[in-house]
Amino acid sequence: MRQGPTVRDIAAQAGVSIATVSRVLNDQEHVAPGTRELVQQAIDELGGRAPRRRPSRAGAVFVRCPYLLTDYFGLIVSSIAETLDLHGLQLVLNAGEAAQETPVLPTLPTRTGIAGAIVVLPPEPAADLVALQATGFPLVVVDPREDVPRDIAAVSAAHFAGARSLTAHLTGLGHRRIGLLAGPDNWLASAARRAGHVSALADAGVLLESRLAISGEPTVRFGFRAAQRLLELRDRPTALVCFNDKVASGALAAAVQMGLRVPDDVSIGGFDDIDLAQATRPMLTTVRQPLGEMGRIAVGLLVRILDRHRLDALHVELATELIVRSSTGPAPH
């Protein structure tokens, strides 16, 4: 039996991108009437029917979070699971660090019983997400590592504003030599938080010294070693801004081991406001990310995509909140 034309065939015949053909076939907005006509004409010329569209809400939602589901990731995935259940949707979970080695995304459109996907901090390059989107497969990204195109639905926190508020809090306490324990250089969140930090420093008339900024994996171990390195400087920083609460707890341990008092000798701030932030002594000043809300919004976006509703905002950035506790104080004289 003769098969109908593929999306790729139609795109080549019409002289448009695969993504454009996908939008036409899925009755999505933002396609010019002339372009829509070209695609339909190409289908007619190729002598076949258009590829069948995936029925709305048919199947489970594939949730990819290739990390250990503790703290940060556990909160996001739990809220995704609970919200999917409220919508009567089943979940297929792909988690654990070993999952990073498996090229899952290209297989999703052909998997039986999968209606769409939510991917959390995907380790794959943005090009892989674009390729998946081009097939017409419903997709939402939570906390993207890299910039993703505007037509891919994404949810993240306001990293720039959050980091800026933490550093402004410290400069308001008189700190001028502030060390930065940043996340991986190739992460979108790292770049945004560094920019927020630099912006707040500039408002206080301070430039970030390159030797006061260290990048690394966002772990307790990295926080301990990086803080040690900065606090051993003769003109050591009076405060440390950390990529997340794990890094901050490592920095706190290093300061204590070196005989420094927190916050009397050095102030330390984190990001995320996971449970760990209240388990340290002193408790951490940090920036709260709405992790549960990120998961809920992601499900809401995916459900609307599955139901073919128009989305006016595909990139959603949720507000953060500065939480001041006892790990920050006035700069020492």
Protein backbone atom coordinates (compact mmCIF):
# COMPACT_ATOMS: atom_id res chain seq x y z
CA MET A 1 0.00 0.00 0.00
CA ARG A 2 1.40 3.40 -1.02
CA GLN A 3 2.27 5.64 1.91
CA GLY A 4 1.54 9.34 1.97
CA PRO A 5 4.30 11.95 1.83
CA THR A 6 6.47 12.55 4.88
CA VAL A 7 6.85 15.93 6.57
CA ARG A 8 10.32 16.17 5.03
CA ASP A 9 8.91 15.47 1.52
CA ILE A 10 6.29 18.19 1.93
CA ALA A 11 8.85 20.71 3.20
CA ALA A 12 11.14 20.07 0.23
CA GLN A 13 8.29 20.35 -2.25
CA ALA A 14 6.92 23.57 -0.71
CA GLY A 15 10.34 25.15 -0.16
CA VAL A 16 9.69 25.74 3.55
CA SER A 17 11.15 24.36 6.77
CA ILE A 18 10.05 21.12 8.42
CA ALA A 19 8.97 23.20 11.44
CA THR A 20 6.65 25.28 9.22
CA VAL A 21 5.05 22.15 7.73
CA SER A 22 4.59 20.81 11.26
CA ARG A 23 2.82 24.02 12.34
CA VAL A 24 0.48 23.84 9.34
CA LEU A 25 -0.36 20.17 9.93
CA ASN A 26 -1.04 20.86 13.61
CA ASP A 27 -3.23 23.92 12.90
CA GLN A 28 -0.92 26.16 14.91
CA GLU A 29 -0.93 29.95 14.79
CA HIS A 30 1.78 32.20 13.32
CA VAL A 31 1.68 30.76 9.76
CA ALA A 32 0.98 33.20 6.94
CA PRO A 33 -2.04 32.24 4.79
CA GLY A 34 0.19 32.14 1.69
CA THR A 35 2.60 29.74 3.36
CA ARG A 36 -0.26 27.54 4.55
CA GLU A 37 -1.52 27.42 0.95
CA LEU A 38 1.95 26.46 -0.33
CA VAL A 39 2.11 23.53 2.07
CA GLN A 40 -1.37 22.32 1.13
CA GLN A 41 -0.47 22.62 -2.55
CA ALA A 42 2.68 20.56 -1.98
CA ILE A 43 0.61 17.83 -0.30
CA ASP A 44 -1.77 17.77 -3.29
CA GLU A 45 1.11 17.67 -5.79
CA LEU A 46 2.76 14.78 -3.97
CA GLY A 47 -0.47 12.87 -4.44
CA GLY A 48 -1.09 11.81 -0.91
CA ARG A 49 -2.78 12.72 2.28
CA ALA A 50 -0.98 14.72 4.94
CA PRO A 51 0.66 12.71 7.73
CA ARG A 52 -1.87 11.96 10.42
CA ARG A 53 -1.80 14.31 13.36
CA ARG A 54 -1.33 12.93 16.82
CA PRO A 55 -4.69 12.90 18.61
CA SER A 56 -4.94 15.33 21.51
CA ARG A 57 -4.34 13.88 25.00
CA ALA A 58 -3.65 10.38 23.56
CA GLY A 59 -1.18 8.62 25.82
CA ALA A 60 1.17 9.36 28.70
CA VAL A 61 3.57 12.23 29.26
CA PHE A 62 7.27 11.40 29.10
CA VAL A 63 9.17 13.28 31.83
CA ARG A 64 12.93 13.38 31.34
CA CYS A 65 15.03 14.52 34.29
CA PRO A 66 18.39 12.74 33.93
CA TYR A 67 19.63 13.55 37.45
CA LEU A 68 19.25 12.19 40.97
CA LEU A 69 15.79 13.20 42.16
CA THR A 70 16.89 14.88 45.37
CA ASP A 71 16.27 18.46 46.52
CA TYR A 72 15.96 20.70 43.48
CA PHE A 73 15.00 18.08 40.88
CA GLY A 74 12.83 16.07 43.25
CA LEU A 75 10.65 19.10 44.00
CA ILE A 76 10.12 19.88 40.31
CA VAL A 77 9.37 16.28 39.29
CA SER A 78 7.02 15.74 42.25
CA SER A 79 4.97 18.78 41.27
CA ILE A 80 4.89 17.62 37.63
CA ALA A 81 3.65 14.16 38.72
CA GLU A 82 0.96 15.59 41.02
CA THR A 83 -0.29 18.03 38.37
CA LEU A 84 -0.36 15.40 35.62
CA ASP A 85 -2.46 13.24 37.93
CA LEU A 86 -4.92 16.12 38.43
CA HIS A 87 -5.30 16.28 34.64
CA GLY A 88 -5.82 12.51 34.41
CA LEU A 89 -2.54 12.02 32.55
CA GLN A 90 -0.11 9.21 33.19
CA LEU A 91 3.63 9.75 33.59
CA VAL A 92 6.56 7.85 32.11
CA LEU A 93 9.66 8.87 34.08
CA ASN A 94 13.20 8.89 32.68
CA ALA A 95 15.52 9.86 35.56
CA GLY A 96 18.91 9.18 37.13
CA GLU A 97 22.35 10.28 35.97
CA ALA A 98 22.79 7.16 33.81
CA ALA A 99 19.90 8.45 31.67
CA GLN A 100 22.21 11.23 30.40
CA GLU A 101 24.04 8.65 28.28
CA THR A 102 20.93 7.53 26.41
CA PRO A 103 19.84 9.53 23.32
CA VAL A 104 16.13 9.52 24.15
CA LEU A 105 14.76 12.63 22.43
CA PRO A 106 14.91 11.40 18.79
CA THR A 107 12.88 8.30 19.72
CA LEU A 108 9.97 10.12 21.36
CA PRO A 109 7.80 10.88 18.27
CA THR A 110 7.68 7.18 17.34
CA ARG A 111 7.15 5.77 20.83
CA THR A 112 3.77 4.11 21.27
CA GLY A 113 1.50 5.64 23.88
CA ILE A 114 3.45 8.87 24.44
CA ALA A 115 1.45 12.08 23.92
CA GLY A 116 4.14 14.66 24.75
CA ALA A 117 7.17 15.36 26.92
CA ILE A 118 8.47 17.62 29.67
CA VAL A 119 12.27 17.76 29.87
CA VAL A 120 14.02 19.23 32.92
CA LEU A 121 17.42 20.93 32.51
CA PRO A 122 18.07 18.88 29.36
CA PRO A 123 21.76 17.99 28.85
CA GLU A 124 21.15 17.73 25.10
CA PRO A 125 22.17 20.68 22.88
CA ALA A 126 19.41 23.10 21.87
CA ALA A 127 19.63 21.76 18.30
CA ASP A 128 18.24 18.41 19.51
CA LEU A 129 15.24 20.16 21.07
CA VAL A 130 14.68 22.09 17.82
CA ALA A 131 14.79 18.83 15.84
CA LEU A 132 12.22 17.25 18.16
CA GLN A 133 9.96 20.31 17.95
CA ALA A 134 10.19 20.21 14.15
CA THR A 135 8.46 16.82 14.10
CA GLY A 136 5.39 18.39 15.72
CA PHE A 137 5.90 16.47 18.94
CA PRO A 138 4.42 18.37 21.95
CA LEU A 139 7.27 19.52 24.18
CA VAL A 140 7.92 21.76 27.21
CA VAL A 141 11.37 22.51 28.63
CA VAL A 142 11.88 23.31 32.33
CA ASP A 143 14.99 25.35 33.21
CA PRO A 144 16.77 25.06 29.83
CA ARG A 145 20.57 24.81 29.94
CA GLU A 146 20.92 26.70 26.65
CA ASP A 147 18.88 29.35 24.86
CA VAL A 148 15.95 27.71 23.09
CA PRO A 149 13.97 29.26 20.21
CA ARG A 150 10.91 31.31 21.08
CA ASP A 151 8.54 28.74 19.59
CA ILE A 152 9.57 26.03 22.07
CA ALA A 153 7.59 26.25 25.31
CA ALA A 154 9.88 26.78 28.29
CA VAL A 155 9.59 27.58 32.00
CA SER A 156 12.36 29.01 34.15
CA ALA A 157 12.99 31.26 37.12
CA ALA A 158 14.14 34.88 36.91
CA HIS A 159 17.83 34.06 37.37
CA PHE A 160 19.14 37.55 36.58
CA ALA A 161 16.75 39.33 38.95
CA GLY A 162 17.28 36.77 41.71
CA ALA A 163 21.06 37.02 41.63
CA ARG A 164 20.89 40.79 41.40
CA SER A 165 18.74 40.97 44.53
CA LEU A 166 21.18 38.85 46.55
CA THR A 167 24.24 40.90 45.58
CA ALA A 168 22.33 44.16 46.12
CA HIS A 169 21.46 42.89 49.61
CA LEU A 170 25.20 42.39 50.28
CA THR A 171 26.30 45.74 48.85
CA GLY A 172 23.59 47.34 50.98
CA LEU A 173 25.34 45.80 53.99
CA GLY A 174 28.59 47.50 52.95
CA HIS A 175 30.28 44.60 51.12
CA ARG A 176 32.43 45.54 48.14
CA ARG A 177 34.81 42.57 47.78
CA ILE A 178 32.34 39.82 46.93
CA GLY A 179 33.46 36.43 45.65
CA LEU A 180 31.36 34.58 43.07
CA LEU A 181 31.10 30.77 43.14
CA ALA A 182 29.36 30.32 39.79
CA GLY A 183 27.85 27.30 38.06
CA PRO A 184 29.08 25.74 34.80
CA ASP A 185 30.02 28.36 32.21
CA ASN A 186 27.84 26.76 29.51
CA TRP A 187 24.60 26.90 31.54
CA LEU A 188 22.06 29.60 30.74
CA ALA A 189 21.29 30.04 34.46
CA SER A 190 24.98 30.58 35.25
CA ALA A 191 25.32 33.32 32.67
CA ALA A 192 22.11 35.05 33.81
CA ARG A 193 23.06 34.91 37.49
CA ARG A 194 26.57 36.18 36.80
CA ALA A 195 25.05 39.07 34.82
CA GLY A 196 22.71 39.88 37.72
CA HIS A 197 25.64 39.83 40.14
CA VAL A 198 27.72 42.12 37.91
CA SER A 199 24.76 44.51 37.51
CA ALA A 200 24.31 44.88 41.28
CA LEU A 201 28.05 45.41 41.74
CA ALA A 202 28.00 48.11 39.06
CA ASP A 203 25.18 49.89 40.91
CA ALA A 204 27.52 50.04 43.91
CA GLY A 205 30.39 51.34 41.75
CA VAL A 206 32.30 48.04 41.81
CA LEU A 207 33.74 45.93 38.99
CA LEU A 208 33.92 42.13 39.33
CA GLU A 209 37.55 41.03 39.67
CA SER A 210 38.18 37.94 37.58
CA ARG A 211 40.19 36.30 40.37
CA LEU A 212 37.17 36.56 42.68
CA ALA A 213 34.99 34.46 40.35
CA ILE A 214 35.31 30.67 40.11
CA SER A 215 33.06 28.39 38.00
CA GLY A 216 32.35 24.71 38.58
CA GLU A 217 29.80 21.95 39.04
CA PRO A 218 27.12 23.05 41.54
CA THR A 219 28.06 20.65 44.37
CA VAL A 220 28.98 20.88 48.06
CA ARG A 221 32.50 19.70 47.18
CA PHE A 222 33.00 22.48 44.63
CA GLY A 223 31.68 25.06 47.12
CA PHE A 224 34.13 23.89 49.79
CA ARG A 225 37.19 23.97 47.53
CA ALA A 226 36.33 27.21 45.73
CA ALA A 227 35.56 29.02 48.99
CA GLN A 228 38.83 27.78 50.50
CA ARG A 229 40.73 29.19 47.54
CA LEU A 230 39.09 32.61 47.80
CA LEU A 231 39.24 32.84 51.58
CA GLU A 232 42.97 32.06 51.58
CA LEU A 233 43.66 35.27 49.62
CA ARG A 234 45.48 37.96 51.58
CA ASP A 235 42.74 40.47 50.66
CA ARG A 236 40.00 37.88 50.89
CA PRO A 237 36.37 38.71 49.99
CA THR A 238 34.04 39.72 52.81
CA ALA A 239 31.14 37.90 51.18
CA LEU A 240 30.53 34.92 48.87
CA VAL A 241 27.64 34.63 46.41
CA CYS A 242 27.06 30.97 45.50
CA PHE A 243 25.34 29.37 42.51
CA ASN A 244 23.04 27.31 44.72
CA ASP A 245 22.46 26.24 48.31
CA LYS A 246 24.65 23.14 47.96
CA VAL A 247 27.60 25.28 46.88
CA ALA A 248 26.82 27.71 49.71
CA SER A 249 26.77 24.92 52.32
CA GLY A 250 30.20 23.78 51.10
CA ALA A 251 31.46 27.37 51.33
CA LEU A 252 30.07 27.62 54.85
CA ALA A 253 31.90 24.44 55.89
CA ALA A 254 35.17 25.78 54.44
CA ALA A 255 34.81 29.08 56.32
CA VAL A 256 34.16 27.29 59.61
CA GLN A 257 37.12 24.94 59.08
CA MET A 258 39.35 27.99 58.49
CA GLY A 259 38.24 29.48 61.79
CA LEU A 260 36.13 32.23 60.20
CA ARG A 261 32.83 33.31 61.73
CA VAL A 262 29.76 33.55 59.52
CA PRO A 263 28.53 36.27 59.07
CA ASP A 264 30.93 38.28 61.29
CA ASP A 265 34.03 37.57 59.16
CA VAL A 266 32.40 36.52 55.90
CA SER A 267 28.80 36.54 54.63
CA ILE A 268 27.54 33.68 52.45
CA GLY A 269 24.46 33.56 50.21
CA GLY A 270 22.91 30.75 48.16
CA PHE A 271 20.18 30.21 45.58
CA ASP A 272 17.11 27.87 45.39
CA ASP A 273 15.96 27.75 49.05
CA ILE A 274 15.89 23.96 49.27
CA ASP A 275 15.54 22.35 52.73
CA LEU A 276 19.33 22.39 53.14
CA ALA A 277 19.24 26.20 53.42
CA GLN A 278 17.51 25.92 56.80
CA ALA A 279 19.57 22.94 58.01
CA THR A 280 22.91 24.79 58.06
CA ARG A 281 24.18 26.80 61.00
CA PRO A 282 23.81 29.66 60.53
CA MET A 283 20.81 29.25 58.24
CA LEU A 284 21.44 30.46 54.70
CA THR A 285 20.33 33.71 53.16
CA THR A 286 19.24 32.58 49.72
CA VAL A 287 17.04 33.26 46.69
CA ARG A 288 13.87 31.19 46.59
CA GLN A 289 12.98 29.62 43.25
CA PRO A 290 9.32 28.59 42.86
CA LEU A 291 10.30 24.99 42.02
CA GLY A 292 6.86 23.47 42.55
CA GLU A 293 5.22 26.20 40.49
CA MET A 294 7.70 25.61 37.66
CA GLY A 295 6.49 22.00 37.44
CA ARG A 296 2.83 23.01 37.59
CA ILE A 297 3.24 25.67 34.88
CA ALA A 298 5.09 23.19 32.65
CA VAL A 299 2.17 20.74 32.84
CA GLY A 300 -0.30 23.56 32.17
CA LEU A 301 1.60 24.58 29.03
CA LEU A 302 1.82 21.00 27.78
CA VAL A 303 -1.89 20.37 28.33
CA ARG A 304 -2.75 23.50 26.35
CA ILE A 305 -0.43 22.37 23.52
CA LEU A 306 -2.06 18.91 23.53
CA ASP A 307 -5.50 20.51 23.43
CA ARG A 308 -4.37 22.79 20.57
CA HIS A 309 -5.03 26.00 22.46
CA ARG A 310 -3.22 29.14 21.44
CA LEU A 311 -0.31 30.06 23.71
CA ASP A 312 0.36 33.80 23.93
CA ALA A 313 3.49 33.30 26.08
CA LEU A 314 5.69 30.33 25.22
CA HIS A 315 8.58 31.36 27.48
CA VAL A 316 7.45 31.79 31.08
CA GLU A 317 9.84 33.30 33.63
CA LEU A 318 8.72 33.05 37.25
CA ALA A 319 9.67 35.58 39.91
CA THR A 320 12.20 34.71 42.61
CA GLU A 321 12.28 35.97 46.20
CA LEU A 322 15.21 37.00 48.40
CA ILE A 323 15.06 35.15 51.73
CA VAL A 324 17.28 36.86 54.32
CA ARG A 325 18.48 34.61 57.15
CA SER A 326 21.50 34.67 59.44
CA SER A 327 24.39 33.83 57.08
CA THR A 328 24.70 37.44 55.88
CA GLY A 329 25.53 40.54 57.88
CA PRO A 330 27.34 43.88 57.73
CA ALA A 331 30.79 43.94 56.11
CA PRO A 332 33.61 43.68 58.70
CA HIS A 333 35.57 46.88 59.31
